[in-house]
């Protein structure tokens, strides 16, 4: 829906007579606040009878989405704090060097790369370990965690199915799981 905004501005005054001009700016309602300080000018310096409209627009980029979601793989990062002045790291690096030397290059390049990657990742996990969770575990009960992952998977399946009967069955299953979670949480409290 387009909306016409009329701004009445005094442009010039002549002998007790105020000449007013109507500026019509066609904008959508969502972008109305972006235009500020609109003025129209008419004068002899222009070669035609058109009017000049000068306005200020405030334009910029906005972030469309909120917080970025972290995948489970991005949470398991190497614990870099253990690297600083650690003698075990040097010993493990020597082990990495010997393990990499034992890899045969007779395989295909893809297989060789997979072996090299596995050796590097295993050595890094042995040496540094993984970082701890930054957020506390909200469900210390293992059964609640399993039930919540099941209901999340069912929610995804419900969203992706188009068959109404199948969707109703999945909703009933999900509701049963949700009731079990609620009973378990209420029992813990």
Tab-separated table of C-alpha atoms in Angstrom:
chain	number	residue	atom	x	y	z
A	1	UNK	CA	0.000	0.000	0.000
A	2	UNK	CA	1.439	3.340	-1.001
A	3	UNK	CA	0.695	6.468	0.918
A	4	UNK	CA	1.005	10.117	-0.100
A	5	UNK	CA	2.560	12.417	2.454
A	6	UNK	CA	1.935	16.107	2.064
A	7	UNK	CA	4.479	18.426	3.614
A	8	UNK	CA	3.639	22.121	3.611
A	9	UNK	CA	6.793	24.234	3.780
A	10	UNK	CA	7.122	27.984	3.478
A	11	UNK	CA	9.471	28.593	0.582
A	12	UNK	CA	9.558	32.367	0.215
A	13	UNK	CA	7.601	35.408	1.356
A	14	UNK	CA	6.450	38.295	-0.838
A	15	UNK	CA	4.824	41.444	0.534
A	16	UNK	CA	2.747	39.984	3.355
A	17	UNK	CA	1.922	36.981	1.260
A	18	UNK	CA	3.307	33.603	2.174
A	19	UNK	CA	3.777	31.325	-0.763
A	20	UNK	CA	3.266	27.722	0.199
A	21	UNK	CA	4.092	24.675	-1.807
A	22	UNK	CA	2.921	21.156	-1.386
A	23	UNK	CA	5.525	18.475	-1.555
A	24	UNK	CA	4.141	15.073	-2.286
A	25	UNK	CA	6.456	12.244	-1.440
A	26	UNK	CA	5.243	8.805	-2.372
A	27	UNK	CA	6.657	6.353	0.107
A	28	UNK	CA	5.574	3.188	1.794
A	29	UNK	CA	4.539	3.358	5.398
A	30	UNK	CA	7.553	1.312	6.508
A	31	UNK	CA	10.078	3.770	5.049
A	32	UNK	CA	8.371	7.006	6.116
A	33	UNK	CA	10.745	7.636	9.012
A	34	UNK	CA	13.825	7.482	6.759
A	35	UNK	CA	13.094	10.800	5.013
A	36	UNK	CA	13.871	13.920	7.041
A	37	UNK	CA	14.282	17.638	6.333
A	38	UNK	CA	12.290	17.795	3.060
A	39	UNK	CA	12.259	21.175	1.239
A	40	UNK	CA	11.034	22.344	-2.154
A	41	UNK	CA	12.541	25.202	-4.145
A	42	UNK	CA	11.163	27.178	-7.082
A	43	UNK	CA	13.132	29.916	-8.730
A	44	UNK	CA	14.266	31.739	-11.845
A	45	UNK	CA	17.478	29.774	-12.123
A	46	UNK	CA	15.641	26.697	-13.286
A	47	UNK	CA	14.996	26.346	-16.997
A	48	UNK	CA	11.578	24.707	-16.602
A	49	UNK	CA	8.573	25.074	-14.361
A	50	UNK	CA	9.517	22.019	-12.309
A	51	UNK	CA	10.254	22.298	-8.620
A	52	UNK	CA	13.315	20.951	-6.851
A	53	UNK	CA	12.699	18.768	-3.830
A	54	UNK	CA	15.629	18.259	-1.479
A	55	UNK	CA	15.382	15.737	1.321
A	56	UNK	CA	17.676	13.722	3.518
A	57	UNK	CA	17.400	9.945	3.602
A	58	UNK	CA	18.924	7.849	6.327
A	59	UNK	CA	19.870	4.544	4.758
A	60	UNK	CA	21.930	1.748	6.187
A	61	UNK	CA	22.334	-1.992	6.441
A	62	UNK	CA	20.668	-3.900	9.209
A	63	UNK	CA	21.345	-7.350	10.491
A	64	UNK	CA	18.464	-9.531	9.407
A	65	UNK	CA	18.886	-12.424	11.780
A	66	UNK	CA	19.536	-12.561	15.463
A	67	UNK	CA	22.048	-14.687	17.243
A	68	UNK	CA	23.966	-17.205	15.149
A	69	UNK	CA	23.254	-20.820	15.901
A	70	UNK	CA	26.159	-23.038	16.841
A	71	UNK	CA	26.287	-26.574	15.564
A	72	UNK	CA	27.470	-29.435	17.719
A	73	UNK	CA	30.690	-29.670	15.700
A	74	UNK	CA	31.610	-26.037	16.320
A	75	UNK	CA	31.314	-26.485	20.100
A	76	UNK	CA	34.031	-29.136	20.239
A	77	UNK	CA	37.076	-26.976	19.769
A	78	UNK	CA	40.626	-27.576	20.879
A	79	UNK	CA	41.519	-26.307	24.322
A	80	UNK	CA	44.150	-23.740	23.305
A	81	UNK	CA	44.923	-22.818	26.927
A	82	UNK	CA	46.874	-26.083	27.311
A	83	UNK	CA	49.296	-25.199	24.511
A	84	UNK	CA	51.270	-22.506	26.325
A	85	UNK	CA	54.592	-23.839	27.725
A	86	UNK	CA	53.414	-27.405	27.926
A	87	UNK	CA	56.149	-30.039	27.673
A	88	UNK	CA	53.617	-32.770	26.980
A	89	UNK	CA	52.584	-30.915	23.826
A	90	UNK	CA	56.115	-31.160	22.499
A	91	UNK	CA	56.230	-34.884	23.242
A	92	UNK	CA	52.867	-35.386	21.539
A	93	UNK	CA	54.091	-33.383	18.554
A	94	UNK	CA	56.959	-35.830	18.194
A	95	UNK	CA	54.414	-38.667	18.340
A	96	UNK	CA	52.410	-36.912	15.622
A	97	UNK	CA	55.522	-36.672	13.490
A	98	UNK	CA	56.219	-40.395	13.849
A	99	UNK	CA	52.547	-41.289	13.170
A	100	UNK	CA	52.528	-39.188	10.018
A	101	UNK	CA	55.733	-40.899	8.894
A	102	UNK	CA	54.035	-44.299	9.191
A	103	UNK	CA	51.293	-43.421	6.697
A	104	UNK	CA	51.878	-45.103	3.368
A	105	UNK	CA	51.509	-43.002	0.263
A	106	UNK	CA	50.510	-45.995	-1.874
A	107	UNK	CA	46.811	-45.252	-1.282
A	108	UNK	CA	44.679	-42.906	-3.332
A	109	UNK	CA	45.039	-39.201	-2.486
A	110	UNK	CA	41.599	-39.129	-0.861
A	111	UNK	CA	42.369	-42.095	1.410
A	112	UNK	CA	45.772	-40.638	2.287
A	113	UNK	CA	44.186	-37.316	3.201
A	114	UNK	CA	41.588	-39.041	5.400
A	115	UNK	CA	44.360	-40.926	7.230
A	116	UNK	CA	46.412	-37.752	7.730
A	117	UNK	CA	43.367	-35.877	8.989
A	118	UNK	CA	42.454	-38.663	11.419
A	119	UNK	CA	46.005	-38.771	12.826
A	120	UNK	CA	46.105	-34.988	13.307
A	121	UNK	CA	42.680	-34.826	14.971
A	122	UNK	CA	43.388	-37.771	17.288
A	123	UNK	CA	46.717	-36.302	18.356
A	124	UNK	CA	45.146	-32.890	18.984
A	125	UNK	CA	42.423	-34.449	21.138
A	126	UNK	CA	45.004	-36.421	23.130
A	127	UNK	CA	47.240	-33.399	23.589
A	128	UNK	CA	44.883	-30.496	24.122
A	129	UNK	CA	41.542	-32.016	24.892
A	130	UNK	CA	38.302	-30.256	24.101
A	131	UNK	CA	36.862	-27.101	25.577
A	132	UNK	CA	34.234	-27.375	28.247
A	133	UNK	CA	30.660	-26.251	27.703
A	134	UNK	CA	30.108	-22.523	27.967
A	135	UNK	CA	26.465	-22.945	28.987
A	136	UNK	CA	25.406	-25.190	31.840
A	137	UNK	CA	23.492	-28.326	31.048
A	138	UNK	CA	19.874	-27.436	31.662
A	139	UNK	CA	18.731	-31.032	31.900
A	140	UNK	CA	21.030	-33.022	34.190
A	141	UNK	CA	18.696	-36.017	33.880
A	142	UNK	CA	19.746	-38.193	30.945
A	143	UNK	CA	16.223	-39.449	30.210
A	144	UNK	CA	14.909	-35.884	29.876
A	145	UNK	CA	17.717	-35.129	27.440
A	146	UNK	CA	16.882	-38.195	25.347
A	147	UNK	CA	13.160	-37.407	25.373
A	148	UNK	CA	13.781	-33.804	24.344
A	149	UNK	CA	15.966	-34.852	21.406
A	150	UNK	CA	13.240	-37.298	20.324
A	151	UNK	CA	10.558	-34.619	20.422
A	152	UNK	CA	12.789	-32.232	18.466
A	153	UNK	CA	13.288	-34.847	15.773
A	154	UNK	CA	9.544	-35.464	15.673
A	155	UNK	CA	8.941	-31.706	15.350
A	156	UNK	CA	11.211	-31.615	12.297
A	157	UNK	CA	9.430	-34.618	10.789
A	158	UNK	CA	6.046	-32.966	11.429
A	159	UNK	CA	7.172	-29.814	9.658
A	160	UNK	CA	8.487	-31.747	6.668
A	161	UNK	CA	5.558	-34.116	6.077
A	162	UNK	CA	2.655	-33.219	3.835
A	163	UNK	CA	0.430	-36.198	4.563
A	164	UNK	CA	-2.255	-35.185	7.091
A	165	UNK	CA	-2.721	-38.633	8.614
A	166	UNK	CA	0.993	-39.102	9.104
A	167	UNK	CA	1.228	-35.609	10.573
A	168	UNK	CA	-1.531	-36.409	13.109
A	169	UNK	CA	0.249	-39.615	14.179
A	170	UNK	CA	3.520	-37.750	14.620
A	171	UNK	CA	1.790	-35.021	16.640
A	172	UNK	CA	0.258	-37.636	18.946
A	173	UNK	CA	3.673	-39.248	19.458
A	174	UNK	CA	5.240	-35.876	20.163
A	175	UNK	CA	2.494	-34.957	22.643
A	176	UNK	CA	3.058	-38.215	24.541
A	177	UNK	CA	6.778	-37.466	24.753
A	178	UNK	CA	6.102	-33.897	25.876
A	179	UNK	CA	3.778	-35.160	28.627
A	180	UNK	CA	6.500	-37.553	29.794
A	181	UNK	CA	8.988	-34.680	29.917
A	182	UNK	CA	6.564	-32.493	31.885
A	183	UNK	CA	5.875	-35.297	34.387
A	184	UNK	CA	9.574	-35.966	34.811
A	185	UNK	CA	10.423	-32.281	35.303
A	186	UNK	CA	7.512	-31.777	37.722
A	187	UNK	CA	8.630	-34.856	39.669
A	188	UNK	CA	12.176	-33.479	39.960
A	189	UNK	CA	10.925	-30.148	41.318
